Amino acid sequence: MYVAVKGGEKAIDNAHQWLDEKRRGDVSIKELTLEQIREQLPLAVNRVMAEGSLFDPDLAALAIKQSSGDLIEAIFLIRAYRTTLARFGMTQPIKTENMACIRRISATFKDAPGGQILGPTFDYTHRLLDFQLAADGERGNLEPADTPVAEQMPHITDYLKKEGIIQSEPVTGTQPKDLTREPLELPAARALRLQALTRGDEGFILGMAYSTQRGYGRNHPFVGELRVGQVEVEMDIPELGFAIEIGEIEVTECETVNQFTGSKTEPPQFTRGYGLTFGHNERKAISMALVDRALRWDELGEDNEGVPAQDQEFVLYHSDNIQATGFLEHIKLPHYVDFQSELELIRKLRTEALAKVDTLPEDAS
Amino acid sequence: MAHNSERKHWLSVLAKAPPIYFHELYDQLDQVWEYDVLRAAEIGAVMVRGAMGGSGDTFNLGEMTITRCSVKLREGSVGHGYVQGRDKLKAERVAVLDALLQTQSAPQLMAQVIGPLQDYMHKSRRDTAQKAAATKVEFFTLVRGED
């Protein structure tokens, strides 16, 4: 239990002032600008937007600067800020099939219609430190091809769908619950699970996904498709009476194709896992798809193997790094009253135990 | 009165337009219009939704910041500005343009603002698509040398 304490204002103010000073670092070195963070650390910005659950690169850059690069702290700042914003409405579902892809790969079909587009990727790099970057980061730009890639690329799973060998995604028109408006209740529908996963901690979701690959709820995933790019965001505007595109956001989408042998009611077919995140965030999107698929065991009539990745409660209650860090870090705050009572209890127990030892007959030892 | 599809078009272009270029074009109009602010520029958020598996039922992906503003020109027409991000001045200017685009100023503004913005965004999209095309690969599966 946490009991309020008083005092320490001056020390706290000073501690915060020192924090500011540490954040700034050596003043003989140029101060970092938000534009530099936004443009040159985009993947950090993306993570803060995805887990902060607010798409705004400038705000994410500010949060990263303010938190001295502690991304969970930055996510915390964004989560706190977003609670101050009025909600103007809900958008229509983004149409990822219309994405202007900068990257689009399939691990299942090498001749994917529309082509495999590597985009800006760390894949196939040798992971050797590039000391040239330390000296001078300026590099030439990529020479563009004459013919641009297609404006729209169909989803790879559409081809499996045409053949009828992949489970189709139900469209019932059910309005999804919103984690930011109502507390998580179990069992959670898939829509709510996906919201929790997309804003969940990347490390946690990655660990859960990895556990399924190592055998704790194996679901044999193939990355049917991974795509990254800009999508338009459309929303109905009440005062206009029609929808407009209110913006454009970068997202990463991953569709996995998983083995499924069929059940009493379903013929053998592939099933899917789905990952979708703000920004270019592919490790997270793939992890999300694997965990989404693992959590679908019940609706797909699979066995509950009792593994963590199949356990909604385990995954959903531990994936949020702001809840986790809040609860974890609060134990370093003053717990004097609590501890005082523990102290008294242990002293009393010790005294009693020692008194008993003293009175024991000699041959009982 | 402009057709809804035309209005949707210009509002969509304006909402997505990069603020720096937008303000540059607006300043070049070098004209002042009399209007009343019906709803002062306000920053808020909208919940962006995704579809499960890209095509199924919807789920909440996360929010994005957005700014809105409504104005009424002295001559009567009402304009609404919705823009991505937190630029209040842009939201107000978009509302003014939306109102003006419903008047006889439309052809001039389409040529001076909407057209150039659209060209700019098309070009930037095309540049990106050409770079993406430069990274297109053909994978070959190798046949194992078994006799």
Short mmCIF file of C-alpha atoms in Angstrom, two decimals:
data_model
loop_
_atom_site.label_atom_id
_atom_site.label_comp_id
_atom_site.label_asym_id
_atom_site.label_seq_id
_atom_site.Cartn_x
_atom_site.Cartn_y
_atom_site.Cartn_z
CA MET A 1 0.00 0.00 0.00
CA TYR A 2 1.15 3.50 -0.79
CA VAL A 3 0.52 6.11 1.91
CA ALA A 4 1.04 9.77 1.15
CA VAL A 5 4.08 11.46 2.62
CA LYS A 6 4.75 15.17 3.03
CA GLY A 7 7.85 17.22 2.65
CA GLY A 8 10.86 17.12 0.37
CA GLU A 9 9.57 19.84 -1.99
CA LYS A 10 12.87 21.62 -2.24
CA ALA A 11 14.80 18.41 -2.87
CA ILE A 12 12.27 17.36 -5.51
CA ASP A 13 12.51 20.71 -7.32
CA ASN A 14 16.26 20.47 -7.30
CA ALA A 15 16.20 16.87 -8.50
CA HIS A 16 14.02 17.92 -11.44
CA GLN A 17 16.29 20.81 -12.23
CA TRP A 18 19.24 18.47 -12.30
CA LEU A 19 17.25 16.15 -14.55
CA ASP A 20 16.83 19.08 -16.99
CA GLU A 21 20.53 19.71 -16.85
CA LYS A 22 21.38 16.05 -17.46
CA ARG A 23 18.96 15.96 -20.36
CA ARG A 24 20.73 18.85 -21.99
CA GLY A 25 24.13 17.23 -21.48
CA ASP A 26 27.30 19.03 -22.43
CA VAL A 27 26.22 22.55 -23.46
CA SER A 28 29.19 22.92 -25.78
CA ILE A 29 27.40 20.38 -28.00
CA LYS A 30 24.49 21.64 -30.11
CA GLU A 31 21.03 21.09 -28.68
CA LEU A 32 18.92 18.41 -30.36
CA THR A 33 15.93 19.79 -32.26
CA LEU A 34 12.54 18.08 -32.57
CA GLU A 35 12.95 18.11 -36.34
CA GLN A 36 16.20 16.19 -35.99
CA ILE A 37 14.52 13.57 -33.81
CA ARG A 38 11.53 13.29 -36.11
CA GLU A 39 13.62 13.03 -39.27
CA GLN A 40 16.63 11.10 -38.03
CA LEU A 41 15.20 8.80 -35.37
CA PRO A 42 11.94 7.91 -37.13
CA LEU A 43 11.79 4.37 -35.80
CA ALA A 44 11.94 5.60 -32.21
CA VAL A 45 9.22 8.11 -33.10
CA ASN A 46 7.15 5.29 -34.61
CA ARG A 47 7.42 3.16 -31.51
CA VAL A 48 6.34 6.03 -29.29
CA MET A 49 3.35 6.72 -31.55
CA ALA A 50 2.31 3.06 -31.69
CA GLU A 51 2.54 2.38 -27.98
CA GLY A 52 1.51 5.89 -26.97
CA SER A 53 -1.48 5.16 -29.21
CA LEU A 54 -1.43 8.60 -30.80
CA PHE A 55 -0.27 9.36 -34.32
CA ASP A 56 1.59 12.67 -34.19
CA PRO A 57 5.30 12.53 -35.11
CA ASP A 58 6.07 16.01 -33.71
CA LEU A 59 4.59 15.19 -30.32
CA ALA A 60 6.41 11.86 -30.24
CA ALA A 61 9.68 13.68 -31.02
CA LEU A 62 9.02 16.10 -28.17
CA ALA A 63 8.31 13.22 -25.81
CA ILE A 64 11.55 11.49 -26.81
CA LYS A 65 13.52 14.67 -26.19
CA GLN A 66 11.83 15.33 -22.86
CA SER A 67 12.40 11.76 -21.68
CA SER A 68 16.10 11.78 -22.65
CA GLY A 69 15.40 8.89 -25.00
CA ASP A 70 13.66 6.67 -22.44
CA LEU A 71 10.99 5.43 -24.82
CA ILE A 72 8.67 4.02 -22.17
CA GLU A 73 8.78 7.36 -20.37
CA ALA A 74 8.07 9.04 -23.74
CA ILE A 75 5.11 6.72 -24.31
CA PHE A 76 3.87 7.63 -20.83
CA LEU A 77 4.00 11.34 -21.74
CA ILE A 78 2.03 10.72 -24.93
CA ARG A 79 -0.59 8.61 -23.13
CA ALA A 80 -1.01 11.37 -20.56
CA TYR A 81 -1.31 14.03 -23.25
CA ARG A 82 -3.87 12.12 -25.28
CA THR A 83 -6.24 11.96 -22.32
CA THR A 84 -6.48 15.77 -22.50
CA LEU A 85 -7.73 15.75 -26.09
CA ALA A 86 -11.40 15.93 -26.97
CA ARG A 87 -12.48 13.02 -29.16
CA PHE A 88 -13.90 14.36 -32.42
CA GLY A 89 -15.03 11.02 -33.69
CA MET A 90 -14.13 7.68 -35.14
CA THR A 91 -12.69 7.17 -38.59
CA GLN A 92 -13.72 4.66 -41.18
CA PRO A 93 -11.48 1.60 -41.19
CA ILE A 94 -8.30 2.40 -43.09
CA LYS A 95 -8.07 0.67 -46.45
CA THR A 96 -4.70 -1.01 -46.38
CA GLU A 97 -5.30 -2.43 -49.87
CA ASN A 98 -4.94 1.16 -51.13
CA MET A 99 -1.68 1.70 -49.26
CA ALA A 100 1.07 3.58 -51.08
CA CYS A 101 3.63 0.90 -50.25
CA ILE A 102 7.28 1.68 -49.64
CA ARG A 103 7.82 -1.94 -48.68
CA ARG A 104 5.82 -5.02 -49.47
CA ILE A 105 7.16 -8.52 -49.18
CA SER A 106 5.77 -11.99 -49.07
CA ALA A 107 7.53 -15.00 -47.62
CA THR A 108 4.99 -17.31 -49.21
CA PHE A 109 4.72 -16.23 -52.84
CA LYS A 110 7.89 -15.26 -54.59
CA ASP A 111 5.97 -14.08 -57.63
CA ALA A 112 3.52 -11.94 -55.71
CA PRO A 113 1.51 -9.88 -58.19
CA GLY A 114 2.70 -6.30 -57.88
CA GLY A 115 6.13 -7.55 -56.96
CA GLN A 116 8.28 -7.83 -53.89
CA ILE A 117 9.44 -4.41 -52.81
CA LEU A 118 12.19 -4.33 -50.23
CA GLY A 119 11.92 -0.66 -49.37
CA PRO A 120 14.21 0.86 -46.75
CA THR A 121 15.15 -2.21 -44.74
CA PHE A 122 17.77 -3.51 -42.32
CA ASP A 123 17.23 -6.98 -43.83
CA TYR A 124 20.27 -8.29 -45.69
CA THR A 125 22.58 -5.76 -44.03
CA HIS A 126 25.58 -7.32 -42.33
CA ARG A 127 24.99 -5.66 -38.99
CA LEU A 128 28.51 -4.33 -38.98
CA LEU A 129 29.08 -0.97 -37.36
CA ASP A 130 29.51 1.61 -40.05
CA PHE A 131 32.32 3.87 -38.90
CA GLN A 132 31.78 6.15 -41.85
CA LEU A 133 28.59 7.29 -40.16
CA ALA A 134 30.64 8.35 -37.16
CA ALA A 135 32.78 10.56 -39.35
CA ASP A 136 30.24 11.92 -41.78
CA GLY A 137 26.67 10.71 -42.06
CA GLU A 138 25.95 12.23 -45.45
CA ARG A 139 25.25 9.63 -48.12
CA GLY A 140 23.97 9.93 -51.63
CA ASN A 141 20.30 9.37 -52.34
CA LEU A 142 18.78 6.37 -54.02
CA GLU A 143 18.36 6.75 -57.76
CA PRO A 144 14.63 6.27 -58.39
CA ALA A 145 13.41 3.83 -61.04
CA ASP A 146 11.70 5.26 -64.12
CA THR A 147 8.47 3.40 -63.55
CA PRO A 148 6.86 3.76 -60.15
CA VAL A 149 5.37 0.77 -58.35
CA ALA A 150 1.63 0.23 -58.78
CA GLU A 151 -0.53 2.67 -56.83
CA GLN A 152 -2.49 -0.18 -55.33
CA MET A 153 -1.34 -3.65 -54.58
CA PRO A 154 -3.83 -6.38 -53.74
CA HIS A 155 -3.40 -8.27 -50.49
CA ILE A 156 -1.60 -11.56 -51.00
CA THR A 157 -4.22 -13.37 -48.95
CA ASP A 158 -6.83 -12.32 -51.54
CA TYR A 159 -5.37 -14.92 -53.88
CA LEU A 160 -5.82 -17.64 -51.29
CA LYS A 161 -9.29 -16.29 -50.60
CA LYS A 162 -10.25 -16.60 -54.29
CA GLU A 163 -9.33 -20.25 -54.09
CA GLY A 164 -11.31 -20.56 -50.88
CA ILE A 165 -8.42 -22.10 -48.97
CA ILE A 166 -8.02 -19.41 -46.33
CA GLN A 167 -10.47 -18.51 -43.66
CA SER A 168 -12.33 -15.31 -44.53
CA GLU A 169 -12.55 -12.47 -42.07
CA PRO A 170 -16.11 -12.09 -40.80
CA VAL A 171 -17.87 -8.78 -41.37
CA THR A 172 -20.72 -8.48 -38.90
CA GLY A 173 -20.66 -4.74 -38.36
CA THR A 174 -19.99 -5.20 -34.65
CA GLN A 175 -18.75 -1.96 -33.07
CA PRO A 176 -15.45 -2.63 -31.33
CA LYS A 177 -15.02 -1.83 -27.66
CA ASP A 178 -12.46 0.83 -26.88
CA LEU A 179 -9.79 0.19 -24.26
CA THR A 180 -9.34 3.92 -23.73
CA ARG A 181 -12.99 4.27 -22.74
CA GLU A 182 -13.81 1.15 -20.77
CA PRO A 183 -11.65 -1.12 -18.68
CA LEU A 184 -10.52 -4.42 -20.11
CA GLU A 185 -12.96 -7.23 -19.43
CA LEU A 186 -12.34 -10.86 -20.15
CA PRO A 187 -12.96 -12.75 -22.28
CA ALA A 188 -12.03 -10.00 -24.73
CA ALA A 189 -13.28 -10.10 -28.30
CA ARG A 190 -10.63 -10.17 -31.03
CA ALA A 191 -11.15 -6.47 -31.80
CA LEU A 192 -10.26 -5.51 -28.25
CA ARG A 193 -7.32 -7.89 -28.21
CA LEU A 194 -5.94 -6.30 -31.37
CA GLN A 195 -6.22 -2.84 -29.83
CA ALA A 196 -4.35 -4.04 -26.75
CA LEU A 197 -1.68 -5.74 -28.86
CA THR A 198 -1.06 -2.78 -31.17
CA ARG A 199 -0.45 -0.48 -28.21
CA GLY A 200 1.29 -3.17 -26.18
CA ASP A 201 4.97 -3.17 -25.35
CA GLU A 202 7.05 -4.23 -28.34
CA GLY A 203 9.42 -6.27 -26.21
CA PHE A 204 6.61 -8.09 -24.46
CA ILE A 205 4.71 -8.86 -27.67
CA LEU A 206 7.95 -9.99 -29.30
CA GLY A 207 8.69 -12.30 -26.38
CA MET A 208 5.20 -13.77 -26.50
CA ALA A 209 5.43 -14.28 -30.27
CA TYR A 210 8.84 -15.89 -29.92
CA SER A 211 7.51 -18.25 -27.26
CA THR A 212 4.97 -19.58 -29.79
CA GLN A 213 7.77 -20.18 -32.28
CA ARG A 214 9.76 -22.08 -29.68
CA GLY A 215 6.87 -24.41 -29.03
CA TYR A 216 4.69 -22.79 -26.39
CA GLY A 217 1.58 -22.74 -28.56
CA ARG A 218 3.14 -23.39 -31.95
CA ASN A 219 0.97 -22.13 -34.82
CA HIS A 220 3.27 -22.49 -37.83
CA PRO A 221 3.14 -18.98 -39.23
CA PHE A 222 4.29 -17.80 -42.63
CA VAL A 223 4.49 -14.10 -43.30
CA GLY A 224 1.95 -14.07 -46.10
CA GLU A 225 2.54 -10.39 -46.49
CA LEU A 226 4.26 -7.52 -44.78
CA ARG A 227 3.57 -4.04 -46.10
CA VAL A 228 4.57 -0.57 -45.01
CA GLY A 229 3.32 2.70 -46.42
CA GLN A 230 0.94 5.60 -46.29
CA VAL A 231 -2.80 5.15 -46.01
CA GLU A 232 -5.49 7.74 -46.17
CA VAL A 233 -7.71 8.24 -43.14
CA GLU A 234 -11.33 8.98 -43.94
CA MET A 235 -13.93 10.19 -41.50
CA ASP A 236 -17.57 11.25 -41.66
CA ILE A 237 -17.89 14.90 -40.77
CA PRO A 238 -21.30 15.52 -39.18
CA GLU A 239 -21.53 19.19 -40.14
CA LEU A 240 -20.81 18.31 -43.76
CA GLY A 241 -22.92 15.19 -44.00
CA PHE A 242 -20.22 13.30 -45.90
CA ALA A 243 -16.76 11.86 -45.36
CA ILE A 244 -13.47 13.54 -46.16
CA GLU A 245 -9.88 12.38 -45.95
CA ILE A 246 -8.71 14.02 -42.78
CA GLY A 247 -5.15 12.83 -43.00
CA GLU A 248 -2.59 10.34 -44.11
CA ILE A 249 -0.65 8.05 -41.80
CA GLU A 250 2.14 5.55 -42.16
CA VAL A 251 1.30 2.06 -40.99
CA THR A 252 2.80 -1.43 -41.04
CA GLU A 253 0.58 -4.39 -41.72
CA CYS A 254 1.42 -8.06 -41.36
CA GLU A 255 -0.77 -10.94 -42.36
CA THR A 256 0.35 -14.37 -41.40
CA VAL A 257 -0.88 -17.52 -43.04
CA ASN A 258 -1.03 -20.36 -40.58
CA GLN A 259 -1.58 -24.08 -40.81
CA PHE A 260 -4.94 -25.43 -39.89
CA THR A 261 -6.09 -28.95 -40.40
CA GLY A 262 -9.80 -28.35 -40.26
CA SER A 263 -12.40 -29.20 -37.67
CA LYS A 264 -15.83 -30.83 -37.47
CA THR A 265 -17.43 -27.72 -38.96
CA GLU A 266 -14.64 -26.35 -41.15
CA PRO A 267 -12.86 -27.99 -44.08
CA PRO A 268 -9.05 -27.89 -44.02
CA GLN A 269 -7.90 -24.36 -44.73
CA PHE A 270 -5.33 -21.78 -43.78
CA THR A 271 -6.03 -19.41 -40.94
CA ARG A 272 -4.56 -16.00 -40.25
CA GLY A 273 -3.02 -13.74 -37.72
CA TYR A 274 -3.12 -10.00 -38.12
CA GLY A 275 -0.76 -7.23 -37.12
CA LEU A 276 -1.24 -3.51 -37.75
CA THR A 277 0.72 -0.70 -36.16
CA PHE A 278 1.31 3.01 -36.57
CA GLY A 279 4.52 3.84 -38.40
CA HIS A 280 7.17 1.58 -39.83
CA ASN A 281 7.26 -1.00 -37.10
CA GLU A 282 7.63 -4.42 -38.63
CA ARG A 283 9.04 -6.40 -35.71
CA LYS A 284 6.00 -5.31 -33.75
CA ALA A 285 3.52 -5.99 -36.56
CA ILE A 286 4.83 -9.53 -37.13
CA SER A 287 4.87 -10.24 -33.39
CA MET A 288 1.34 -8.93 -33.08
CA ALA A 289 0.14 -11.23 -35.87
CA LEU A 290 1.66 -14.28 -34.18
CA VAL A 291 0.17 -13.45 -30.80
CA ASP A 292 -3.20 -12.62 -32.38
CA ARG A 293 -3.19 -16.05 -34.00
CA ALA A 294 -2.22 -17.80 -30.76
CA LEU A 295 -5.06 -16.09 -28.90
CA ARG A 296 -7.59 -17.32 -31.47
CA TRP A 297 -7.27 -20.96 -30.36
CA ASP A 298 -10.75 -21.06 -28.91
CA GLU A 299 -12.68 -19.70 -31.91
CA LEU A 300 -10.66 -21.99 -34.20
CA GLY A 301 -11.45 -25.03 -32.10
CA GLU A 302 -7.84 -25.74 -31.17
CA ASP A 303 -6.60 -27.27 -27.95
CA ASN A 304 -5.75 -25.03 -25.06
CA GLU A 305 -2.19 -26.08 -24.39
CA GLY A 306 -2.09 -23.93 -21.31
CA VAL A 307 0.78 -21.85 -22.66
CA PRO A 308 1.21 -18.12 -21.93
CA ALA A 309 0.56 -16.91 -25.50
CA GLN A 310 -2.85 -18.62 -25.53
CA ASP A 311 -3.82 -17.08 -22.22
CA GLN A 312 -5.77 -13.85 -22.81
CA GLU A 313 -5.52 -12.80 -19.24
CA PHE A 314 -1.78 -13.31 -19.13
CA VAL A 315 -1.14 -11.52 -22.44
CA LEU A 316 -3.60 -8.66 -22.21
CA TYR A 317 -3.01 -7.80 -18.58
CA HIS A 318 0.75 -7.70 -18.98
CA SER A 319 1.26 -6.18 -22.42
CA ASP A 320 0.75 -2.54 -21.49
CA ASN A 321 4.09 -1.07 -20.54
CA ILE A 322 2.55 2.01 -18.92
CA GLN A 323 0.42 -0.05 -16.56
CA ALA A 324 3.35 -2.36 -15.94
CA THR A 325 5.89 0.35 -15.31
CA GLY A 326 3.46 2.31 -13.17
CA PHE A 327 2.90 -0.62 -10.88
CA LEU A 328 6.49 -1.73 -10.92
CA GLU A 329 8.05 1.66 -10.34
CA HIS A 330 5.67 2.69 -7.62
CA ILE A 331 7.42 0.31 -5.24
CA LYS A 332 10.42 2.63 -5.15
CA LEU A 333 8.26 5.47 -3.80
CA PRO A 334 7.98 5.92 -0.03
CA HIS A 335 6.35 2.90 1.61
CA TYR A 336 7.39 3.84 5.14
CA VAL A 337 4.09 3.13 6.86
CA ASP A 338 3.77 -0.24 5.17
CA PHE A 339 7.31 -1.13 5.92
CA GLN A 340 7.01 0.07 9.51
CA SER A 341 4.21 -2.44 10.16
CA GLU A 342 6.21 -5.23 8.49
CA LEU A 343 9.16 -4.29 10.62
CA GLU A 344 7.12 -4.49 13.79
CA LEU A 345 5.61 -7.79 12.77
CA ILE A 346 8.94 -9.43 11.99
CA ARG A 347 10.42 -8.15 15.30
CA LYS A 348 7.48 -9.61 17.19
CA LEU A 349 7.72 -12.97 15.37
CA ARG A 350 11.44 -13.12 15.98
CA THR A 351 11.07 -12.37 19.66
CA GLU A 352 8.46 -15.10 20.02
CA ALA A 353 10.50 -17.61 18.01
CA LEU A 354 13.65 -16.89 19.97
CA ALA A 355 11.78 -17.14 23.28
CA LYS A 356 10.53 -20.57 22.21
CA VAL A 357 14.05 -21.74 21.39
CA ASP A 358 15.20 -20.63 24.84
CA THR A 359 12.52 -22.67 26.54
CA LEU A 360 13.04 -25.86 24.50
CA PRO A 361 14.18 -28.86 26.49
CA GLU A 362 17.80 -29.75 25.74
CA ASP A 363 17.16 -33.20 24.20
CA ALA A 364 14.66 -31.79 21.71
CA SER A 365 17.31 -30.11 19.58
CA MET B 1 -23.41 25.47 -54.15
CA ALA B 2 -20.58 23.13 -54.92
CA HIS B 3 -21.26 19.48 -55.42
CA ASN B 4 -20.43 17.31 -52.39
CA SER B 5 -17.82 15.34 -54.30
CA GLU B 6 -15.97 18.54 -55.28
CA ARG B 7 -16.08 19.80 -51.74
CA LYS B 8 -14.89 16.45 -50.44
CA HIS B 9 -12.01 16.66 -52.88
CA TRP B 10 -10.75 20.09 -51.85
CA LEU B 11 -11.25 19.47 -48.16
CA SER B 12 -9.29 16.22 -48.42
CA VAL B 13 -6.44 17.93 -50.27
CA LEU B 14 -6.36 20.75 -47.72
CA ALA B 15 -6.52 18.42 -44.70
CA LYS B 16 -3.50 16.42 -45.86
CA ALA B 17 -1.48 19.31 -47.33
CA PRO B 18 1.96 19.81 -45.79
CA PRO B 19 1.56 22.88 -43.53
CA ILE B 20 4.67 24.74 -44.71
CA TYR B 21 3.70 24.66 -48.37
CA PHE B 22 0.05 25.33 -47.55
CA HIS B 23 0.87 28.51 -45.62
CA GLU B 24 3.21 29.63 -48.36
CA LEU B 25 0.44 29.38 -50.95
CA TYR B 26 -2.11 31.01 -48.66
CA ASP B 27 0.20 33.95 -47.97
CA GLN B 28 0.71 34.39 -51.70
CA LEU B 29 -3.02 34.94 -52.15
CA ASP B 30 -2.34 38.33 -50.58
CA GLN B 31 -6.01 39.02 -49.97
CA VAL B 32 -7.98 39.60 -46.79
CA TRP B 33 -11.49 38.27 -46.29
CA GLU B 34 -13.99 39.35 -43.70
CA TYR B 35 -15.36 36.47 -41.70
CA ASP B 36 -16.66 35.49 -38.30
CA VAL B 37 -15.30 32.52 -36.44
CA LEU B 38 -18.21 30.20 -35.64
CA ARG B 39 -16.09 27.66 -33.82
CA ALA B 40 -12.61 28.64 -32.79
CA ALA B 41 -9.81 26.36 -33.86
CA GLU B 42 -9.67 23.41 -31.50
CA ILE B 43 -7.18 20.55 -31.22
CA GLY B 44 -8.58 17.10 -30.62
CA ALA B 45 -8.18 13.48 -31.56
CA VAL B 46 -9.99 10.95 -33.67
CA MET B 47 -9.88 7.21 -33.17
CA VAL B 48 -8.39 5.59 -36.25
CA ARG B 49 -9.85 2.23 -37.03
CA GLY B 50 -8.43 -0.75 -38.78
CA ALA B 51 -10.09 -3.84 -40.20
CA MET B 52 -9.16 -7.28 -38.90
CA GLY B 53 -7.20 -9.09 -41.55
CA GLY B 54 -7.46 -5.94 -43.67
CA SER B 55 -11.06 -6.65 -44.62
CA GLY B 56 -13.04 -7.88 -41.62
CA ASP B 57 -14.74 -6.19 -38.70
CA THR B 58 -13.19 -3.04 -37.34
CA PHE B 59 -10.95 -2.52 -34.33
CA ASN B 60 -9.45 0.56 -32.73
CA LEU B 61 -5.91 1.10 -33.93
CA GLY B 62 -5.13 4.31 -32.03
CA GLU B 63 -5.82 7.99 -32.18
CA MET B 64 -4.40 10.75 -34.32
CA THR B 65 -4.35 14.46 -33.64
CA ILE B 66 -6.58 16.69 -35.65
CA THR B 67 -7.60 20.35 -35.54
CA ARG B 68 -10.91 21.81 -36.61
CA CYS B 69 -12.39 25.25 -37.08
CA SER B 70 -15.55 26.75 -38.59
CA VAL B 71 -16.02 30.22 -40.05
CA LYS B 72 -18.71 32.22 -41.79
CA LEU B 73 -17.86 34.72 -44.49
CA ARG B 74 -19.53 38.11 -44.24
CA GLU B 75 -21.11 37.35 -47.58
CA GLY B 76 -22.75 34.29 -46.10
CA SER B 77 -21.08 30.99 -46.85
CA VAL B 78 -19.90 28.74 -44.03
CA GLY B 79 -16.63 26.88 -44.16
CA HIS B 80 -15.28 23.97 -42.12
CA GLY B 81 -11.64 23.18 -41.69
CA TYR B 82 -10.42 19.79 -40.53
CA VAL B 83 -6.69 19.26 -40.69
CA GLN B 84 -4.30 16.56 -39.58
CA GLY B 85 -2.05 17.58 -36.69
CA ARG B 86 -2.17 20.55 -34.35
CA ASP B 87 -1.90 23.60 -36.59
CA LYS B 88 -4.71 25.95 -35.50
CA LEU B 89 -3.85 28.61 -38.05
CA LYS B 90 -4.03 26.04 -40.81
CA ALA B 91 -7.43 24.82 -39.61
CA GLU B 92 -8.79 28.37 -39.64
CA ARG B 93 -7.33 29.11 -43.06
CA VAL B 94 -8.76 25.87 -44.45
CA ALA B 95 -12.18 26.84 -43.09
CA VAL B 96 -11.90 30.21 -44.83
CA LEU B 97 -10.88 28.56 -48.08
CA ASP B 98 -13.71 26.03 -47.79
CA ALA B 99 -16.17 28.91 -47.47
CA LEU B 100 -14.58 30.79 -50.38
CA LEU B 101 -14.49 27.72 -52.59
CA GLN B 102 -18.29 27.71 -52.43
CA THR B 103 -18.39 31.19 -53.95
CA GLN B 104 -17.39 32.58 -57.33
CA SER B 105 -13.79 32.73 -56.09
CA ALA B 106 -13.62 28.96 -56.56
CA PRO B 107 -11.89 28.81 -59.98
CA GLN B 108 -9.18 31.21 -58.85
CA LEU B 109 -8.55 29.32 -55.57
CA MET B 110 -8.60 25.94 -57.27
CA ALA B 111 -5.85 27.23 -59.55
CA GLN B 112 -3.83 29.00 -56.90
CA VAL B 113 -4.13 26.67 -53.94
CA ILE B 114 -5.80 23.31 -54.52
CA GLY B 115 -4.11 22.58 -57.85
CA PRO B 116 -0.55 23.30 -56.67
CA LEU B 117 -1.09 21.36 -53.43
CA GLN B 118 -2.44 18.41 -55.32
CA ASP B 119 0.46 18.49 -57.78
CA TYR B 120 2.91 18.69 -54.92
CA MET B 121 1.38 15.70 -53.13
CA HIS B 122 1.13 13.69 -56.37
CA LYS B 123 4.75 14.36 -57.13
CA SER B 124 5.91 13.38 -53.70
CA ARG B 125 3.85 10.21 -53.89
CA ARG B 126 5.26 9.42 -57.30
CA ASP B 127 8.84 10.06 -56.18
CA THR B 128 8.34 7.61 -53.35
CA ALA B 129 6.77 5.04 -55.66
CA GLN B 130 9.76 5.35 -58.02
CA LYS B 131 12.18 4.80 -55.18
CA ALA B 132 10.15 1.81 -54.05
CA ALA B 133 10.34 0.47 -57.60
CA ALA B 134 14.14 0.66 -57.45
CA THR B 135 14.04 -1.86 -54.59
CA LYS B 136 11.79 -4.35 -56.35
CA VAL B 137 13.35 -7.80 -56.39
CA GLU B 138 12.95 -11.03 -58.19
CA PHE B 139 13.65 -14.01 -55.96
CA PHE B 140 14.69 -17.25 -57.60
CA THR B 141 14.33 -20.55 -55.85
CA LEU B 142 17.34 -22.67 -56.51
CA VAL B 143 16.95 -26.26 -57.61
CA ARG B 144 19.01 -28.53 -55.43
CA GLY B 145 21.68 -30.46 -57.26
CA GLU B 146 20.41 -33.96 -56.68
CA ASP B 147 21.09 -36.64 -59.21
#
